CSV table of C-alpha atoms and ligand atoms in Angstrom, one decimal:
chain,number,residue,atom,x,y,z
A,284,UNK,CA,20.6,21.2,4.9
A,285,UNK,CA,18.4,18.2,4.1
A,286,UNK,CA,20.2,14.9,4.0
A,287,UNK,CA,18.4,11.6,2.9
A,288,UNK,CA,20.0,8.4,4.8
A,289,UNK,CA,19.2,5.3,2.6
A,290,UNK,CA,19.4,2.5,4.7
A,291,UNK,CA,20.8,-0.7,2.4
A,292,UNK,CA,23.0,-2.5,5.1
A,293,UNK,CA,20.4,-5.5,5.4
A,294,UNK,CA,20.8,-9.3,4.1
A,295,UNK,CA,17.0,-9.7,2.8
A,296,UNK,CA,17.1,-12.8,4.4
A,297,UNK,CA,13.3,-12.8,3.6
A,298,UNK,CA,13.8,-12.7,-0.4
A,299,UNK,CA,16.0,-15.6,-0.1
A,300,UNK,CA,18.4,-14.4,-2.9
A,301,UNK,CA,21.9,-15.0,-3.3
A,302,UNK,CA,22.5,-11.3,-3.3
A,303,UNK,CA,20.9,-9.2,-0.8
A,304,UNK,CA,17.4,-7.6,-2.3
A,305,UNK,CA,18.7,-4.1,-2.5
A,306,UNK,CA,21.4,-5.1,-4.9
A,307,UNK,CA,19.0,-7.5,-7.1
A,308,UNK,CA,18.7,-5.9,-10.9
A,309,UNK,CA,15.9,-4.4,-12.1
A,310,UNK,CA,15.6,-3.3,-15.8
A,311,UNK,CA,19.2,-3.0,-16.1
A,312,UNK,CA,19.9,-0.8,-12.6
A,313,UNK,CA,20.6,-2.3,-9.2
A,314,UNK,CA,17.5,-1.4,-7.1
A,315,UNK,CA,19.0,0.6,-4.2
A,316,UNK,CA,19.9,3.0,-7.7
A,317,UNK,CA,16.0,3.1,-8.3
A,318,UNK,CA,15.6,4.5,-5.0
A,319,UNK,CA,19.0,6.8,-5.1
A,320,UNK,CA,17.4,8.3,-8.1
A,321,UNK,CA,14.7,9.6,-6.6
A,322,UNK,CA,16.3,11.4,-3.8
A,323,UNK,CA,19.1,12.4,-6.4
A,324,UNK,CA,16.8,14.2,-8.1
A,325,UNK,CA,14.9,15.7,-5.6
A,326,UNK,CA,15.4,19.5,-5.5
A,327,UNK,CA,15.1,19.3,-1.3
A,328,UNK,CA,17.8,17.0,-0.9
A,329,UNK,CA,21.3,18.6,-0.3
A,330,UNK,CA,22.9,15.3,0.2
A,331,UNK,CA,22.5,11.5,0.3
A,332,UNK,CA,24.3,8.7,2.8
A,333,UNK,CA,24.1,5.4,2.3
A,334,UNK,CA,25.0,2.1,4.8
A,335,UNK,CA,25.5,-0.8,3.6
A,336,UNK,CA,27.8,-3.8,4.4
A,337,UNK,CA,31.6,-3.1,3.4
A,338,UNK,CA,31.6,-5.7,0.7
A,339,UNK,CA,29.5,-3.7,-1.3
A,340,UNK,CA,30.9,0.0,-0.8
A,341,UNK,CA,33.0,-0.1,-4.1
A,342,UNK,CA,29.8,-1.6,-5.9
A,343,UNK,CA,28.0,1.5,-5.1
A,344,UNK,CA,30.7,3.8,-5.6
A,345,UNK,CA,31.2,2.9,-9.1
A,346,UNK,CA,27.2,2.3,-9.7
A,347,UNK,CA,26.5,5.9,-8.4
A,348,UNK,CA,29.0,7.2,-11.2
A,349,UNK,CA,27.8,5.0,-14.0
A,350,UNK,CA,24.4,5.6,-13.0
A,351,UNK,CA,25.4,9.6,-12.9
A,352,UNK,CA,24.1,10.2,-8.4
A,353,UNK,CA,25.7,13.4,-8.1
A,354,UNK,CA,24.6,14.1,-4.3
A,355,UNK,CA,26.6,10.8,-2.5
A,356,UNK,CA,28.3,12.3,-0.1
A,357,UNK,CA,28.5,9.2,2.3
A,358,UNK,CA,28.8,5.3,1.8
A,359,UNK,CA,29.0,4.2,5.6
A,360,UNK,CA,29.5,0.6,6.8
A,361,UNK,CA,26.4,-1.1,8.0
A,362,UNK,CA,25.1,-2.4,11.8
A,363,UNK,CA,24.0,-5.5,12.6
A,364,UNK,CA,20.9,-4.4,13.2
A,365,UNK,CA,18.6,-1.4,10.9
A,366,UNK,CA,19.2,0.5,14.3
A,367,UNK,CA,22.9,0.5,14.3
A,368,UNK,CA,22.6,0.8,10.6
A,369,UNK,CA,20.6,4.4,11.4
A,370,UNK,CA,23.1,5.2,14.3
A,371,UNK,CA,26.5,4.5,12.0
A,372,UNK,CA,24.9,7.3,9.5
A,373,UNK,CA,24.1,9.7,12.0
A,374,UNK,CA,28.0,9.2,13.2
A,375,UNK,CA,29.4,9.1,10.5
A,376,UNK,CA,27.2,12.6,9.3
A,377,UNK,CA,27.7,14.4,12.5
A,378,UNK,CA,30.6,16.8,11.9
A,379,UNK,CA,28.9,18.2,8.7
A,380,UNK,CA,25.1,18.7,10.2
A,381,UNK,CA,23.7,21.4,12.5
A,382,UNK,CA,21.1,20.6,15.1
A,383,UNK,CA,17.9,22.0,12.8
A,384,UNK,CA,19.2,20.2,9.9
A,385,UNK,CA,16.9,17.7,8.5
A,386,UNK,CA,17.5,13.4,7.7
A,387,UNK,CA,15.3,11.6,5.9
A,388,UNK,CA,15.4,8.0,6.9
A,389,UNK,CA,14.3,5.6,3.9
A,390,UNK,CA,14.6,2.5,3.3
A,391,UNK,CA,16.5,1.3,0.3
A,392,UNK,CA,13.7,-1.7,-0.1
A,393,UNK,CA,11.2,1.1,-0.7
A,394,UNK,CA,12.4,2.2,-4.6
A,395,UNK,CA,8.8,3.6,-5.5
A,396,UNK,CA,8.9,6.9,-3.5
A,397,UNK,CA,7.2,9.8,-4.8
A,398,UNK,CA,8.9,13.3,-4.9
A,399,UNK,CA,5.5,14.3,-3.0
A,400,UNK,CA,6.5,11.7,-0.1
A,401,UNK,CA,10.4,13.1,0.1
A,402,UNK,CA,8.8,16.8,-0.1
A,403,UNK,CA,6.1,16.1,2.2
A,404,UNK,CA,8.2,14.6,5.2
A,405,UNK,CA,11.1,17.7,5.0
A,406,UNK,CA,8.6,20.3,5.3
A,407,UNK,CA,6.3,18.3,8.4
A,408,UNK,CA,9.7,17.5,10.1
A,409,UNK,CA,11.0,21.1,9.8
A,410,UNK,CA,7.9,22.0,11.5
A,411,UNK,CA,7.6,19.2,13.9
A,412,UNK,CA,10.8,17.6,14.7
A,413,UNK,CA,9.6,14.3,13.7
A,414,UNK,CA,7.5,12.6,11.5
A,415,UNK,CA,7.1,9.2,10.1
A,416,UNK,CA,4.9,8.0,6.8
A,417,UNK,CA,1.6,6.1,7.0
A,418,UNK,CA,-0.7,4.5,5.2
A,419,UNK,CA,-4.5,4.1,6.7
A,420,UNK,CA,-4.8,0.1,6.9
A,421,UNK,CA,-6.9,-1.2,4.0
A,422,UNK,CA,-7.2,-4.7,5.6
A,423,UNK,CA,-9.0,-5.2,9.0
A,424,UNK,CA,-5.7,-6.3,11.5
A,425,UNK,CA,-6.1,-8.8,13.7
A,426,UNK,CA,-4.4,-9.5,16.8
A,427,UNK,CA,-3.1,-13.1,17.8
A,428,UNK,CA,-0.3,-13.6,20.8
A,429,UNK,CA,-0.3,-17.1,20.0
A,430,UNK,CA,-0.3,-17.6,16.3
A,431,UNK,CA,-3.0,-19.4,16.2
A,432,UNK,CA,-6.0,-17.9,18.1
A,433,UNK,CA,-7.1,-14.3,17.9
A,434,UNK,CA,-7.1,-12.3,21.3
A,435,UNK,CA,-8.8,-8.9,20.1
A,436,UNK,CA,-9.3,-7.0,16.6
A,437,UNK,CA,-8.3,-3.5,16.7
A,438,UNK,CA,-10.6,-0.3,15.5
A,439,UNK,CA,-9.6,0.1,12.0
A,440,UNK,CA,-9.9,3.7,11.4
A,441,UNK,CA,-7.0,3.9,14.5
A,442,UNK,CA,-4.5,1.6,12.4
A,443,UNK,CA,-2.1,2.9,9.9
A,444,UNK,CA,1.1,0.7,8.3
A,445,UNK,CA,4.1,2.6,8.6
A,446,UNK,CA,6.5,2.9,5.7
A,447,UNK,CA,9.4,5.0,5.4
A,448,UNK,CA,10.8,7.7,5.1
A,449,UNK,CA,11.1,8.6,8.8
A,450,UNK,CA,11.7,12.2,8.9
A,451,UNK,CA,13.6,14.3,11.9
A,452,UNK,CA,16.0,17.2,13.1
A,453,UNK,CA,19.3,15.8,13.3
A,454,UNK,CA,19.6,17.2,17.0
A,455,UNK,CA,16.5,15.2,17.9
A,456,UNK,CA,17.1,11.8,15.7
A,457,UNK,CA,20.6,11.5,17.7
A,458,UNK,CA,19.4,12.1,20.9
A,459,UNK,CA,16.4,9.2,20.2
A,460,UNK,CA,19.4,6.6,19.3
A,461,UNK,CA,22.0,7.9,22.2
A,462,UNK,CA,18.7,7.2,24.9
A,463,UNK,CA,17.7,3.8,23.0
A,464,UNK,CA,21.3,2.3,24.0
A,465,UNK,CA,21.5,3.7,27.0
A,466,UNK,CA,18.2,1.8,27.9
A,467,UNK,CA,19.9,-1.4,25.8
A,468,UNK,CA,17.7,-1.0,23.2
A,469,UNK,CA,19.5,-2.1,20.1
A,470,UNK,CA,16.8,-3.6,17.5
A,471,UNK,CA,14.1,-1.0,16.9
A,472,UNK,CA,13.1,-2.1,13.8
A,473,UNK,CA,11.5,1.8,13.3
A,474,UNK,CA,13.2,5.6,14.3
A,475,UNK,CA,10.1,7.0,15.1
A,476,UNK,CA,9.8,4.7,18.2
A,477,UNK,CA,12.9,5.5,19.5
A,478,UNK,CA,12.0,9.5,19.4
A,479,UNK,CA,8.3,8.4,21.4
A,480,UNK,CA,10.6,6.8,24.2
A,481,UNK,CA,11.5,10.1,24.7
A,482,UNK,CA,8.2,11.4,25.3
A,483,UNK,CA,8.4,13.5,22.3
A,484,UNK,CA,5.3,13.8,19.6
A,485,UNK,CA,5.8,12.1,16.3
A,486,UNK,CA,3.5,13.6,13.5
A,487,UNK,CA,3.0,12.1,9.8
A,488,UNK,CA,2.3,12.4,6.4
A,489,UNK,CA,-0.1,10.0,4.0
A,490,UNK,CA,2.4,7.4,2.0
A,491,UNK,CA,1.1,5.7,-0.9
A,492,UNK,CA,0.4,2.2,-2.3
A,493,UNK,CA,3.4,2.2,-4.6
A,494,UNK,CA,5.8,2.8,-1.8
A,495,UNK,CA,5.7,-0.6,-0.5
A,496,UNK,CA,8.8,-2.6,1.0
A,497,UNK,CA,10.3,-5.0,-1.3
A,498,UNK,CA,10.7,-8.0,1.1
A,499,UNK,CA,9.8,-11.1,-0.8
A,500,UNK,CA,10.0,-12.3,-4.1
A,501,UNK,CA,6.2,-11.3,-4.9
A,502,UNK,CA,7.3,-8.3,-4.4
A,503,UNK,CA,9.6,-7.6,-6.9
A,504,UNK,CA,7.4,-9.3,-9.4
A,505,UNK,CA,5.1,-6.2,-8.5
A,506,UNK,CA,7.9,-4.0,-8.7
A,507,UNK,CA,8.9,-5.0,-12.0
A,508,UNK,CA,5.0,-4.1,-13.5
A,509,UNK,CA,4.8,-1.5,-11.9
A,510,UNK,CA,7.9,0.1,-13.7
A,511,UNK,CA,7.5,-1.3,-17.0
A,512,UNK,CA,3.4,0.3,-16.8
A,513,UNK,CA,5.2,3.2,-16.6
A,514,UNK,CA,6.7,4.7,-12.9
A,515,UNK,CA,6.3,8.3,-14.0
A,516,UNK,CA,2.7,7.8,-15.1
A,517,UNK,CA,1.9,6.4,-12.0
A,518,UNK,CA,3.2,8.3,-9.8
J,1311,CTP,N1,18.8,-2.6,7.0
J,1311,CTP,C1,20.0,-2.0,7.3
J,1311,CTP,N2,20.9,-2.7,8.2
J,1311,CTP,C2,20.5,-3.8,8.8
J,1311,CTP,C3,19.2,-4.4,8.6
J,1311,CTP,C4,18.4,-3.7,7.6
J,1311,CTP,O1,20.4,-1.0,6.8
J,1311,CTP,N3,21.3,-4.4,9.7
J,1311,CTP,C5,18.0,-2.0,6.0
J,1311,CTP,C6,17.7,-2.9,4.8
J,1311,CTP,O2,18.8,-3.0,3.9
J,1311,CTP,C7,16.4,-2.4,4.2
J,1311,CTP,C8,15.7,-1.7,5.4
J,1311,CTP,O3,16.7,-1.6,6.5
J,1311,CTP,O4,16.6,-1.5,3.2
J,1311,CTP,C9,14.5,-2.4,5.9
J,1311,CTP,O5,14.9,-3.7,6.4
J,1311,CTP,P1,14.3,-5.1,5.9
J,1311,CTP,O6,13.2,-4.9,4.9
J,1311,CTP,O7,14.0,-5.9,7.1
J,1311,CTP,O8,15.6,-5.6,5.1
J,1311,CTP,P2,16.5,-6.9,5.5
J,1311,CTP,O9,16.8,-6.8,6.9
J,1311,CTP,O10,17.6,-6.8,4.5
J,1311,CTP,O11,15.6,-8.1,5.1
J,1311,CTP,P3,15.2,-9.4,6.0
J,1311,CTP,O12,14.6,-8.8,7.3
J,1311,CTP,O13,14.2,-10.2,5.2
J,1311,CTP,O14,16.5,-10.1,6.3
J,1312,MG,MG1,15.2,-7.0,8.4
């Protein structure tokens, strides 16, 4: 079984909105159901779980039928951090899943995934146990400590941005969050760091472009052109 976790129990304190970002409308659809869609219709995807804060459960509940999401299986209430978010889904998924089965982490900021991206990181993380989704860097990254001076500037062709999905066997992904709070580690802002504390090897598949996070307002301003050029053609 192949279950995709969309994460939307944030506060997108970033976009400065008086919604959070994942609720914001986009052409007549809430974003998070832009993002629903995709794994909705994804012929590798069993079921889907989604966290978010409790005020919003019945929002989703009746946007999932309008919208016609036929594989919700979950709505689960949010952390306070994206890691307690991941953990309550795991929890709250845990009677129905089998060790080898498969959760695909995503972000519900990220509505541009590609079916290539969701089929990608199910097959790499049956075969691997975990894998995450990168982009190589186009921009030279600089490092700074202070925020003002720079201390080193990293080998390019070694740096990737990390997007989501996050991909892993449910048996591995549990055991990554039980070790992180053991070790009182509650605000990994990424899974696939929580699976390396445990020594074990993370592999990944290319993202693209299009699957950016929307954070800030910018961003949904590229969002929005992005859809109305045409999301199908693109991708
Ligand atoms: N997320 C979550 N639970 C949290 C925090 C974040 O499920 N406690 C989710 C967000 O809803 C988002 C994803 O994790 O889909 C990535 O987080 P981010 O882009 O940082 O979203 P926010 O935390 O909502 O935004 P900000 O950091 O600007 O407040
Ligand atoms: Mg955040």
């Amino acid at each position: 079984m192949n279950i995709g976790i969309i994460l939307a129990g944030g506060s997108g304190s970033r976009m400065g909105s008086d919604i959070p970002k994942q609720f914001i409308d986009i052409y007549g659809k809430p974003l998070i159901i832009h993002t629903m869609e995709s794994f909705d219709v994804n012929s590798n995807i069993d079921y889907i779980a989604v966290v978010c804060k409790s005020d919003w459960k019945e929002d989703l509940q009746i946007w999932a039928r309008k919208f016609g999401i036929n594989k919700l299986r979950w709505i689960v209430d949010g952390g306070d951090t994206r890691q307690t978010s991941t953990y309550n889904a795991l929890s709250a998924i845990k009677e129905q899943c089998s060790k080898d089965d498969i959760v695909v982490i995503h972000d519900a900021a990220r509505p541009l995934i590609s079916q290539r991206i969701i089929d990608e990181n199910i097959i790499r993380a049956k075969e691997f146990g975990a894998v995450d989704t990168v982009i190589p860097t186009p921009d030279t990254i600089v490092n700074s400590k202070d925020g003002q001076t720079i201390n080193n500037v990293p080998v390019r062709k070694e740096l990737y941005l990390g997007q989501t999905p996050q991909s892993f066997k449910y048996d591995l992904i549990l055991r990554a969050h039980e070790n992180a709070f053991k070790t009182n580690n509650f605000d990994a802002t990424d899974d696939c760091q929580l699976v390396l504390n445990l020594n074990e090897e993370v592999n990944f598949v290319t993202g693209d472009k299009l699957n950016f996070k929307i954070t800030t307002f910018e961003d949904l301003v590229l969002l929005k052109a992005v859809i109305k050029l045409g999301k199908l053609e693109v991708l």
